[in-house]
Amino acid sequence: MEALIPVINKLQDVFNTVGADIIQLPQIVVVGTQSSGKSSVLESLVGRDILPRGTGIVTRRPLILQLVHIDPEDRRKTSEENESKKNGRLYRGIDGEEWGKFLHTKNKIYTDFEEIRQEIEAETERISGNNKGISDDPIHLKIFSPHVVNLTLVDLPGITKVPVGDQPKDIEIQIRELIFKYISNPNSIILAVTAANTDMATSEALKVAREVDTDGRRTLAVVTKLDLMDAGTDAMDVLMGRVIPVKLGIIGVVNRSQLDINQKKLVADAIRDEYAFLQKKYPSLANRNGTKYLARTLNRLLMHHIRDCLPELKTRINVLAAQYQSLLNSYGEPVDDKSATLLQLITKFAAEYCRTIEGTAKYIETAELCGGARICYIFHETFGRTLESVDPLGGLTTIDVLTAIRNATGPRPALFVPEVSFELLVKRQVKRPEEPSLRCVELVHEEMQRIIQHCSNYSTQELLRFPKLHDAIVEVVTSLLRKRLPVTNEMVHNLVAIELAYINTKHPDFADACGLMNNNIEEQRRNRMRDLPAAVPRDKAAAAGSQSGSVSEQNDGGMGNWRGMLKRGEDGAAGDRAMQQSPYPSSPQKGHAVNLLDVPVPVSRKLSAREQRDCEVIERLIKSYFLIVRKNIQDSVPKAVMHFLVNHVKDCLQSELVGQLYKTALLNDLLTESEDMAQRRTEAADMLKALQKASQVIAEIRETHLW
């Protein structure tokens, strides 16, 4: 199982080549306050001085440190170096048994660890500047040595509270966000470093660790500076877990002092002095504390943690590989045959456009109605409800009706309701459905326009590779729709004009309504006859009624059966009396001329019984005929829109696109990729290659029974 850590290192190298951190690999994240001894702990694990030193914040970029244990007899032939055989050389002739490599310096080998420290400082200032600011861009360093155990560690800036010098005012927030970015990784182990000469209960490192690791399953505490505690005190209770228990344990270490560092005291000598101190001060705990025990413990914890994380890691890699394969497919291959590619893209767009209208598209919209479904909704819901809301008598008052009747009779008093007044008024109402019908055409046109964007976004993503082709297709389809709009509007105008051209009073539905109305009028006539005074002989009244009826029937033959009936008896007398009782004098006074045209016409007045019945007849006839027209319009307008707009565009779309765009002179221009498409294709291909390689590495683990 020891070989699991090199495998993770290999995975880290794979993803480092593409500069991606999409996979959260198992690693040990070191957190602590400034001057808590983090750097000293790391250098003790490495066995060398490699980290910058100084006052205040020194670590200003994450340092991902991979320790690779090598066999002293074959230290130059690690697995990574053997991969360089294709370049015709190995890393031979390295002076010394330990060396380091940075990711950003490629294959450069550092055997001088002072040079490594200087490179860390230079790389930190290159990105973070020299104003003590921080950056989340990590530095990758690998140390090869026979004196280290296999580990992957992340050194982070120390937690601080108050900005110093020209540090940003929000330096505390920046550092916390950077720390949480790494410790939130569920595959990481948190190494919380706290100085022994501070109160363990106030440890900032343990506090931030518990915020992301509430049950403490992946937190290990390290207590530094055991030799700097106040005289008469010790860390026995802390190391035994009696103050704050930590599930993975608490390990105490002794760091080199600043004087030791200044005097170039070797790490190996410091480890020997640490062992002697522990044997003297904590003899019962000496074997479970110290730098060497910490290194072995970290190695063991990391191996077990890797073993637990590998199944989920494998699944994550496979899922990402499938996603990047799909993404790479959407970017398409570099174009070789431009003519065939252009024709293929045009044909595919036209087919997807038509399928979206028909409801058979591959990508079905779930958030809202789209395509043919929305057109259907416009026809039967929006347009249908709008027509039904139109009042058959809207904008028509009783006075308007009465005025039309009077104007249609001319100078002679009318015996019957004139037919001309009905036609005049009903044509005025028949025009009312025209505006909703034109709005229906407009809504369908807008939806046909929206389908273009839908196909571009969901159905034919290849068009995103060629923005000029996409714009050209949009322009051609928009132009085709624009040309069909006036044709469709003209047809809708004609449908209304057709209804206005001939008022068919013989329409079966209209004849049925008039027949029912005549029956009501006949019944009213009989009721009036029954109410006649006894002095009037019944035979004369009947004769008058029959005569009236015969006159009515005769006129029906020529003018339709919808006319109002002749008013008889007291209605006529009452009307005459009403006309005689004028508030104006019948003759001008002496010496005064009267202009009859100046007499105001009352806007509203109480209608006589005959006038009221005549108006009711006309209104009922208008309503009956309007319902017939509305039914015709509601049926014919969607058919006209489908024929002149929707179906025509479907049938002509591909030929229009081919005719406008499939030209040799336009090939190179239309199939010019967007500026960043080639780069994105390369990045996706590199990432897919890295994921496939990572999958192979994990597969090798299973084959070698390491997992």
XYZ file of C-alpha atoms in Angstrom:
707
model
C 0.000 0.000 0.000
C 3.067 2.229 0.303
C 2.967 2.651 -3.479
C -0.390 4.459 -3.328
C 1.211 7.824 -2.576
C 3.479 7.773 -5.671
C 0.366 6.947 -7.675
C -1.342 10.074 -6.358
C 1.822 12.018 -7.165
C 1.623 10.676 -10.687
C -2.012 11.776 -10.926
C -0.983 15.198 -9.657
C 1.665 15.382 -12.373
C -0.901 14.393 -14.992
C -3.248 17.218 -14.063
C -0.402 19.677 -13.598
C 0.403 19.291 -17.298
C -2.971 20.820 -18.178
C -2.941 23.335 -15.331
C -6.278 22.122 -13.952
C -7.488 21.447 -10.444
C -10.840 19.902 -11.365
C -9.902 16.709 -9.493
C -9.510 17.038 -5.720
C -6.634 14.703 -4.958
C -5.737 13.474 -1.457
C -3.107 15.705 0.149
C -2.042 17.107 3.534
C -2.864 20.784 4.055
C -0.765 22.604 6.673
C -2.538 25.465 8.470
C -1.541 27.646 11.391
C -0.976 31.203 12.488
C 2.067 33.237 11.554
C 5.191 32.160 13.453
C 3.509 29.014 14.747
C 6.310 26.890 13.300
C 4.668 25.636 10.072
C 7.755 26.172 7.938
C 9.991 24.491 10.503
C 7.722 21.427 10.567
C 7.846 21.144 6.778
C 11.617 21.554 6.660
C 11.966 18.886 9.326
C 9.945 16.503 7.146
C 12.103 17.344 4.108
C 15.345 17.346 6.085
C 16.558 20.463 4.292
C 16.262 24.253 4.452
C 14.083 25.032 1.456
C 11.559 27.646 2.622
C 11.992 31.426 2.739
C 12.556 32.919 6.171
C 11.860 36.326 7.637
C 9.514 38.372 9.771
C 5.804 38.804 9.152
C 4.104 36.916 6.341
C 6.661 34.909 4.375
C 4.544 32.218 2.681
C 2.401 34.254 0.278
C 1.491 31.576 -2.270
C 0.371 27.989 -1.730
C 3.309 25.622 -1.999
C 2.346 22.115 -3.126
C 5.267 20.014 -1.945
C 5.592 16.417 -3.141
C 8.132 14.289 -1.285
C 9.263 11.294 -3.313
C 11.230 8.562 -1.613
C 13.882 7.045 -3.901
C 16.109 4.041 -3.529
C 19.660 5.277 -2.854
C 21.012 2.800 -5.408
C 18.691 3.937 -8.157
C 17.935 7.525 -7.206
C 18.270 8.781 -10.779
C 15.788 6.317 -12.258
C 12.445 7.330 -10.862
C 9.336 6.566 -12.830
C 9.061 10.155 -13.991
C 12.587 10.296 -15.356
C 12.149 7.004 -17.177
C 9.304 8.641 -19.111
C 11.878 10.958 -20.656
C 13.505 8.159 -22.640
C 11.664 9.389 -25.678
C 13.788 12.535 -25.451
C 16.908 10.408 -25.693
C 18.292 11.063 -22.234
C 17.949 10.310 -18.541
C 18.661 12.558 -15.609
C 22.132 11.197 -15.116
C 25.125 12.920 -13.615
C 23.168 14.597 -10.813
C 25.519 15.735 -8.103
C 24.262 14.534 -4.724
C 21.619 12.064 -3.694
C 18.789 14.618 -3.325
C 17.344 17.064 -5.802
C 14.269 19.088 -6.557
C 12.139 20.136 -9.533
C 9.653 22.951 -10.060
C 6.692 22.655 -12.390
C 7.186 26.155 -13.759
C 10.858 25.522 -14.668
C 9.984 22.334 -16.558
C 12.878 19.833 -16.521
C 15.450 21.922 -14.677
C 17.071 20.013 -11.802
C 18.007 21.740 -8.545
C 20.605 20.010 -6.427
C 21.422 23.102 -4.363
C 18.610 23.550 -1.847
C 19.605 27.164 -1.258
C 18.839 27.717 -4.933
C 15.454 26.087 -4.403
C 14.703 28.538 -1.590
C 15.720 31.471 -3.784
C 13.536 30.213 -6.639
C 10.529 30.032 -4.290
C 11.134 33.648 -3.248
C 11.568 34.805 -6.844
C 8.458 32.968 -8.081
C 6.422 34.332 -5.167
C 7.402 37.926 -5.955
C 6.805 37.366 -9.683
C 3.113 36.648 -9.080
C 2.350 38.246 -5.710
C 4.609 41.275 -5.976
C 6.833 42.592 -3.210
C 4.164 44.321 -1.094
C 3.440 41.314 1.144
C 0.247 40.549 -0.782
C -0.889 36.958 -1.366
C -1.963 34.922 -4.403
C -3.894 31.667 -4.774
C -1.737 30.536 -7.718
C 0.258 27.591 -6.297
C 3.950 26.765 -6.658
C 4.586 23.075 -7.394
C 7.806 21.566 -6.020
C 8.951 17.932 -5.986
C 11.759 16.757 -3.725
C 13.479 13.444 -4.505
C 15.418 12.005 -1.587
C 16.177 8.686 0.101
C 15.593 10.383 3.473
C 11.933 11.317 3.048
C 8.702 9.358 3.104
C 6.173 9.683 0.306
C 3.949 12.652 1.115
C 2.048 15.422 -0.623
C 1.889 18.578 1.499
C 0.387 22.022 0.928
C 1.945 24.949 2.785
C -0.378 27.960 3.084
C 0.084 31.535 4.314
C -0.166 31.862 8.089
C -3.396 33.135 9.621
C -3.111 36.806 10.528
C -5.446 39.367 12.057
C -3.947 42.815 11.453
C -2.461 44.032 8.145
C 1.169 45.096 8.447
C 2.943 47.688 6.336
C 1.427 47.973 2.871
C -0.563 44.721 3.109
C -4.164 44.935 1.850
C -6.698 45.891 4.519
C -8.621 42.688 3.907
C -5.552 40.446 4.194
C -7.240 38.393 6.933
C -10.235 37.643 4.697
C -7.989 36.806 1.729
C -5.952 34.331 3.765
C -9.048 32.678 5.256
C -10.610 32.253 1.815
C -7.377 30.739 0.503
C -7.159 28.334 3.460
C -10.793 27.254 3.097
C -10.265 26.636 -0.617
C -7.830 23.843 0.261
C -9.193 22.441 3.512
C -12.728 22.242 2.066
C -11.453 19.482 -0.195
C -13.020 16.365 1.384
C -10.024 14.324 0.197
C -7.517 16.390 2.185
C -5.999 15.805 5.626
C -5.699 18.958 7.755
C -2.443 19.378 9.682
C -3.310 21.994 12.324
C -0.107 23.534 13.726
C -0.224 25.268 17.136
C 2.633 26.553 19.288
C 2.953 24.927 22.737
C 3.547 28.298 24.423
C 0.025 29.458 23.499
C -3.357 28.412 24.865
C -4.580 25.360 22.941
C -8.179 26.488 23.453
C -7.492 29.597 21.372
C -5.883 27.733 18.467
C -6.926 29.375 15.204
C -5.752 26.339 13.243
C -8.075 23.962 15.111
C -10.893 26.487 14.838
C -10.802 26.720 11.037
C -10.314 22.956 10.782
C -13.490 22.281 12.737
C -15.481 24.599 10.494
C -15.028 22.181 7.578
C -14.292 18.950 9.473
C -16.931 19.011 12.181
C -16.470 15.378 13.244
C -12.646 15.594 13.168
C -12.164 12.577 10.892
C -9.391 14.227 8.879
C -7.659 16.598 11.310
C -4.265 15.924 12.919
C -2.846 18.422 15.442
C 0.856 19.273 15.741
C 2.168 21.114 18.812
C 5.411 22.954 18.111
C 7.988 24.723 20.315
C 7.748 22.270 23.233
C 11.106 23.551 24.451
C 9.864 27.156 24.770
C 7.161 26.602 27.383
C 7.311 28.526 30.648
C 9.435 27.039 33.381
C 7.459 24.701 35.590
C 4.908 23.868 32.899
C 4.685 21.080 30.357
C 2.439 19.963 27.511
C 1.569 16.550 28.969
C -2.183 17.216 29.168
C -2.211 18.710 25.694
C -0.301 15.809 24.125
C -2.522 13.283 25.907
C -5.627 14.958 24.442
C -7.009 16.010 27.805
C -7.347 19.685 26.869
C -8.783 19.366 23.351
C -9.205 15.853 21.970
C -8.321 15.311 18.309
C -9.424 12.055 16.675
C -6.338 11.533 14.519
C -4.061 12.451 17.408
C -1.785 15.207 18.700
C 1.966 15.054 18.026
C 4.527 17.311 19.662
C 7.746 18.446 17.951
C 10.721 20.670 18.766
C 11.731 23.223 16.140
C 15.029 24.886 15.451
C 15.266 28.318 17.004
C 16.025 31.398 14.949
C 19.547 31.306 16.413
C 19.951 27.712 15.204
C 18.815 28.758 11.726
C 21.163 31.726 11.671
C 24.035 29.466 12.739
C 23.167 27.024 9.932
C 22.318 24.180 12.253
C 21.515 21.115 10.171
C 18.018 19.629 10.298
C 19.502 16.210 11.042
C 21.266 17.622 14.108
C 18.036 19.327 15.188
C 16.152 16.004 14.968
C 18.766 14.326 17.195
C 18.447 17.143 19.744
C 14.660 16.846 19.558
C 14.825 13.138 20.376
C 17.078 13.832 23.362
C 14.712 16.532 24.630
C 11.674 14.266 24.389
C 13.459 11.425 26.189
C 14.378 13.794 28.992
C 11.173 15.856 29.300
C 8.490 13.380 28.152
C 10.016 9.906 28.458
C 6.671 8.115 28.443
C 5.567 9.903 25.265
C 8.878 10.103 23.414
C 8.076 7.231 21.033
C 4.761 8.868 19.970
C 6.123 12.343 19.342
C 8.874 13.980 17.349
C 9.490 14.709 13.677
C 10.213 11.122 12.617
C 7.038 9.840 14.261
C 5.111 12.690 12.623
C 6.465 11.724 9.188
C 5.512 8.055 9.638
C 2.078 9.004 10.952
C 1.399 11.333 8.049
C 2.534 8.693 5.585
C 0.221 6.097 7.145
C -2.754 8.443 7.350
C -2.291 9.583 3.780
C -2.090 6.026 2.457
C -5.270 4.965 4.218
C -6.975 8.170 3.148
C -5.959 7.568 -0.474
C -7.316 4.029 -0.304
C -10.647 5.330 0.955
C -10.827 8.081 -1.665
C -9.870 6.066 -4.746
C -13.337 4.635 -5.591
C -14.932 8.077 -5.623
C -11.888 9.478 -7.399
C -12.218 6.868 -10.147
C -15.903 7.676 -10.620
C -15.191 11.399 -10.765
C -12.472 10.914 -13.393
C -14.739 8.750 -15.572
C -17.597 11.256 -15.378
C -15.314 14.143 -16.300
C -13.815 12.168 -19.164
C -17.300 11.610 -20.606
C -18.149 15.303 -20.193
C -14.974 16.475 -21.912
C -15.486 13.950 -24.703
C -18.923 15.421 -25.302
C -17.509 18.934 -25.145
C -14.787 18.053 -27.632
C -17.386 16.549 -29.958
C -19.383 19.773 -29.834
C -16.308 21.720 -30.901
C -15.942 19.434 -33.891
C -12.891 18.439 -35.864
C -10.845 20.892 -37.946
C -12.580 21.460 -41.293
C -11.044 19.665 -44.257
C -13.837 19.671 -46.878
C -15.410 23.113 -46.469
C -17.998 22.624 -49.183
C -19.380 19.443 -47.638
C -19.228 20.905 -44.140
C -21.207 23.994 -45.168
C -23.904 21.943 -46.872
C -24.103 19.616 -43.885
C -24.520 22.480 -41.409
C -27.173 24.195 -43.550
C -29.111 20.956 -43.956
C -28.902 20.158 -40.261
C -30.125 23.609 -39.249
C -33.061 23.485 -41.665
C -34.018 20.005 -40.447
C -33.839 21.044 -36.789
C -35.890 24.156 -37.510
C -38.636 22.102 -39.121
C -38.523 19.454 -36.377
C -38.889 22.158 -33.733
C -42.087 23.304 -35.445
C -43.367 19.739 -35.758
C -42.506 18.862 -32.156
C -39.983 16.141 -33.014
C -36.789 18.034 -32.142
C -34.020 16.200 -30.288
C -33.802 18.857 -27.597
C -37.248 19.438 -26.113
C -37.685 22.643 -24.121
C -39.052 21.982 -20.630
C -39.127 25.494 -19.183
C -41.610 27.018 -21.639
C -43.615 26.311 -24.776
C -41.547 26.459 -27.927
C -41.964 26.011 -31.659
C -45.094 24.289 -32.918
C -46.519 23.949 -29.405
C -46.380 27.704 -28.917
C -47.952 28.349 -32.322
C -50.803 26.011 -31.358
C -51.204 27.912 -28.103
C -51.354 31.208 -30.017
C -54.047 29.876 -32.353
C -56.355 28.220 -29.859
C -55.705 30.036 -26.610
C -54.441 33.559 -27.254
C -56.269 34.244 -30.540
C -59.351 32.211 -29.591
C -59.829 33.917 -26.238
C -59.266 37.359 -27.786
C -61.956 36.786 -30.407
C -64.387 35.482 -27.814
C -63.810 38.600 -25.743
C -64.874 40.868 -28.622
C -68.378 42.220 -27.907
C -70.624 41.756 -30.986
C -72.263 45.105 -30.200
C -69.117 46.825 -28.929
C -68.930 50.491 -29.857
C -72.574 50.456 -30.958
C -75.202 52.349 -28.953
C -78.977 52.184 -29.217
C -79.001 55.705 -30.606
C -76.566 54.558 -33.333
C -78.970 51.783 -34.275
C -82.001 54.070 -34.254
C -80.171 56.688 -36.297
C -79.169 54.077 -38.897
C -82.796 52.916 -39.157
C -84.035 56.460 -39.672
C -81.356 57.337 -42.195
C -82.172 54.218 -44.179
C -85.869 55.183 -44.543
C -85.288 58.582 -46.094
C -88.113 61.138 -45.937
C -90.871 58.549 -45.711
C -92.007 57.025 -42.418
C -91.018 53.351 -42.326
C -93.517 50.535 -42.186
C -90.759 47.949 -41.710
C -87.207 47.826 -40.362
C -85.065 48.622 -43.408
C -82.552 46.007 -44.597
C -79.983 48.671 -45.430
C -79.667 49.674 -41.784
C -78.808 46.096 -40.798
C -76.125 45.758 -43.483
C -74.652 49.127 -42.605
C -74.366 48.278 -38.935
C -73.291 44.652 -39.273
C -70.397 45.538 -41.610
C -69.137 47.949 -38.999
C -69.041 45.097 -36.466
C -67.638 42.494 -38.867
C -64.446 44.569 -39.192
C -63.716 44.242 -35.468
C -61.997 40.762 -35.623
C -59.436 42.134 -38.101
C -57.091 43.620 -35.493
C -56.878 40.447 -33.323
C -56.283 38.438 -36.494
C -53.333 40.605 -37.525
C -51.961 40.360 -33.986
C -52.158 36.565 -34.288
C -50.005 36.731 -37.419
C -47.501 38.918 -35.592
C -47.237 36.527 -32.641
C -46.636 33.527 -34.906
C -44.004 35.505 -36.807
C -42.237 36.318 -33.527
C -42.256 32.649 -32.514
C -40.812 31.630 -35.879
C -38.051 34.128 -35.173
C -37.435 32.672 -31.697
C -37.048 29.189 -33.150
C -33.869 30.378 -34.888
C -32.216 31.118 -31.546
C -33.519 27.885 -30.046
C -31.930 25.832 -32.819
C -28.657 27.750 -32.484
C -28.437 27.253 -28.715
C -29.604 23.675 -28.293
C -29.804 21.781 -31.549
C -26.882 22.817 -33.753
C -24.071 23.834 -31.437
C -21.613 23.336 -34.302
C -22.758 26.724 -35.549
C -21.082 28.310 -32.527
C -17.771 27.352 -34.112
C -18.542 29.567 -37.098
C -20.034 32.878 -35.932
C -20.153 34.325 -39.456
C -22.105 31.327 -40.749
C -24.439 31.586 -37.776
C -25.090 35.266 -38.463
C -25.633 34.586 -42.153
C -28.176 31.821 -41.442
C -30.030 34.081 -39.019
C -30.136 36.826 -41.641
C -31.460 34.514 -44.384
C -34.205 33.019 -42.201
C -35.158 36.442 -40.845
C -35.370 37.801 -44.379
C -37.562 34.880 -45.468
C -39.906 35.453 -42.546
C -39.966 39.171 -43.241
C -40.987 38.538 -46.870
C -43.831 36.239 -45.863
C -45.252 38.591 -43.256
C -46.971 41.077 -45.647
C -48.304 38.200 -47.760
C -49.896 36.618 -44.702
C -51.253 39.926 -43.465
C -52.788 40.561 -46.890
C -54.540 37.202 -46.761
C -55.958 38.009 -43.333
C -57.168 41.363 -44.665
C -58.840 39.486 -47.518
C -60.561 37.086 -45.153
C -62.216 40.003 -43.390
C -62.928 41.721 -46.718
C -64.613 38.541 -47.950
C -66.955 38.606 -44.979
C -67.716 42.268 -45.692
C -68.246 41.734 -49.392
C -71.451 39.749 -49.039
C -73.751 39.679 -46.022
C -75.331 36.272 -46.452
C -78.707 36.519 -44.759
C -79.559 33.098 -46.154
C -76.835 31.445 -44.085
C -78.431 28.440 -42.365
C -77.332 29.520 -38.890
C -78.605 33.040 -39.499
C -81.940 31.824 -40.918
C -82.534 29.680 -37.826
C -81.936 32.655 -35.546
C -84.289 34.859 -37.582
C -86.979 32.213 -37.625
C -86.928 32.014 -33.859
C -87.072 35.805 -33.651
C -90.093 36.004 -36.028
C -91.924 33.484 -33.894
C -91.424 35.767 -30.916
C -92.700 38.769 -32.897
C -95.760 36.844 -34.101
C -96.548 35.860 -30.556
C -96.298 39.490 -29.487
C -98.765 40.438 -32.284
C -101.287 37.892 -31.089
C -100.932 39.198 -27.548
C -101.720 42.711 -28.766
C -104.809 41.448 -30.570
C -106.090 39.867 -27.391
C -105.651 43.175 -25.600
C -107.790 45.168 -28.109
C -110.936 46.957 -26.687
C -114.278 45.111 -26.976
C -115.717 47.860 -29.270
C -113.381 46.739 -32.036
C -114.870 43.810 -33.987
C -112.638 40.730 -33.827
C -113.115 39.972 -37.497
C -111.834 43.410 -38.462
C -108.965 43.081 -36.079
C -108.202 39.645 -37.461
C -108.510 40.975 -40.989
C -106.135 43.752 -40.135
C -103.799 41.265 -38.536
C -103.969 38.872 -41.470
C -103.543 41.741 -43.918
C -100.572 42.892 -41.989
C -99.235 39.391 -41.919
C -99.709 38.950 -45.666
C -97.925 42.218 -46.350
C -95.121 41.050 -44.119
C -94.843 37.733 -45.929
C -94.807 39.407 -49.273
C -91.990 41.650 -48.243
C -90.117 38.738 -46.678
C -89.909 37.108 -50.039
C -87.884 39.940 -51.404
C -85.961 41.174 -48.381
C -85.465 38.174 -46.123
C -87.442 36.919 -43.144
C -85.611 39.013 -40.535
C -87.575 42.317 -40.792
C -89.498 43.787 -37.888
C -93.257 43.647 -38.116
C -95.604 46.519 -38.942
C -96.703 48.508 -35.926
C -100.451 48.776 -35.545
C -103.124 50.406 -33.424
C -102.243 52.422 -30.438
C -98.500 52.170 -31.015
C -98.881 54.309 -34.114
C -101.212 56.730 -32.365
C -98.905 56.923 -29.404
C -96.047 57.641 -31.735
C -98.014 60.405 -33.445
C -98.884 61.947 -30.143
C -95.288 61.838 -29.100
C -94.340 63.680 -32.265
C -97.081 66.265 -31.744
C -96.106 67.023 -28.170
C -93.048 68.989 -29.148
C -91.675 71.482 -26.624
C -91.081 73.907 -29.482
C -93.794 76.173 -30.945
C -95.495 75.006 -34.105
C -95.195 78.422 -35.675
C -92.744 81.238 -35.169
C -93.740 84.182 -33.049
C -94.374 87.400 -34.792
C -91.172 89.181 -35.659
C -88.903 86.202 -34.946
C -87.568 83.688 -37.509
C -86.847 80.115 -36.443
C -84.002 78.066 -37.973
C -85.155 74.498 -37.727
C -81.589 73.223 -38.139
C -80.661 74.873 -34.866
C -83.045 72.658 -32.922
C -80.783 70.333 -30.835
C -81.247 66.605 -31.264
C -81.491 64.933 -27.861
C -78.599 62.545 -27.265
C -80.628 60.236 -25.096
C -84.327 59.952 -24.561
C -86.926 57.375 -23.764
C -87.700 55.333 -26.866
C -91.184 54.490 -27.912
C -92.238 50.870 -27.832
C -91.879 50.583 -31.595
C -88.417 52.168 -31.624
C -87.284 49.903 -28.834
C -88.509 46.806 -30.655
C -86.893 47.893 -33.909
C -83.552 48.430 -32.162
C -83.784 45.076 -30.418
C -84.457 43.344 -33.726
C -81.407 44.921 -35.364
C -79.171 44.220 -32.345
C -80.199 40.573 -32.223
C -79.635 40.179 -35.941
C -76.196 41.845 -35.689
C -75.199 39.588 -32.812
C -76.388 36.479 -34.608
C -74.524 37.335 -37.786
C -71.374 38.445 -35.901
C -71.149 35.046 -34.208
C -71.222 33.405 -37.636
C -68.409 35.666 -38.876
C -66.364 35.137 -35.712
C -66.623 31.388 -36.135
C -65.427 31.703 -39.743
C -62.512 33.990 -38.824
C -61.462 31.817 -35.890
C -61.229 28.859 -38.246
C -59.786 30.498 -41.357
C -57.074 32.759 -39.894
C -54.959 29.906 -38.361
C -55.276 28.023 -41.645
C -54.120 31.055 -43.595
C -51.172 31.627 -41.222
C -50.115 27.995 -41.470
C -50.313 27.991 -45.266
C -48.830 31.376 -46.113
C -46.254 31.640 -43.299
C -45.421 28.492 -41.333
C -45.654 25.804 -44.005
C -44.164 28.023 -46.686
C -41.094 28.725 -44.532
C -40.736 25.027 -43.699
C -40.919 24.042 -47.369
C -38.606 26.745 -48.679
C -36.094 27.104 -45.823
C -33.407 24.705 -47.009
C -33.564 25.809 -50.637
C -33.397 29.441 -49.531
C -30.354 28.768 -47.317
C -28.571 26.797 -50.018
C -29.342 29.397 -52.658
C -28.108 32.290 -50.534
C -25.115 30.715 -48.741
C -23.832 27.695 -50.656
C -21.464 29.635 -52.863
C -17.787 29.030 -53.482
C -16.910 32.677 -52.896
C -18.391 32.530 -49.395
C -16.876 29.238 -48.179
C -13.731 30.567 -46.542
C -15.473 33.512 -44.940
C -18.471 31.591 -43.568
C -16.388 28.734 -42.170
C -13.942 30.945 -40.288
C -13.859 29.723 -36.681
C -14.155 32.071 -33.751
C -10.842 33.267 -32.333
C -10.938 31.168 -29.180
C -12.488 28.018 -30.657
C -9.183 26.431 -31.666
C -7.755 27.171 -28.226
C -10.780 25.699 -26.457
C -10.599 22.588 -28.644
C -6.926 22.146 -27.762
C -7.604 22.635 -24.042
C -10.484 20.154 -24.116
C -8.356 17.610 -25.980
C -5.496 17.999 -23.490
C -7.848 17.652 -20.544
C -9.468 14.567 -22.064
C -6.035 13.055 -22.615
C -5.076 13.783 -18.992
C -8.309 12.233 -17.689
C -7.811 9.126 -19.830
C -4.250 8.812 -18.558
C -5.448 9.242 -14.973
C -8.020 6.521 -15.556
C -5.267 4.212 -16.772
C -3.184 4.967 -13.665
C -6.086 4.008 -11.399
C -6.702 0.882 -13.471
C -3.054 -0.120 -12.917
C -3.613 0.165 -9.157
C -6.370 -2.436 -9.326
C -4.265 -4.721 -11.519
C -1.331 -4.602 -9.067
C -3.675 -5.225 -6.097
C -2.645 -1.963 -4.438
C -6.253 -0.986 -3.975
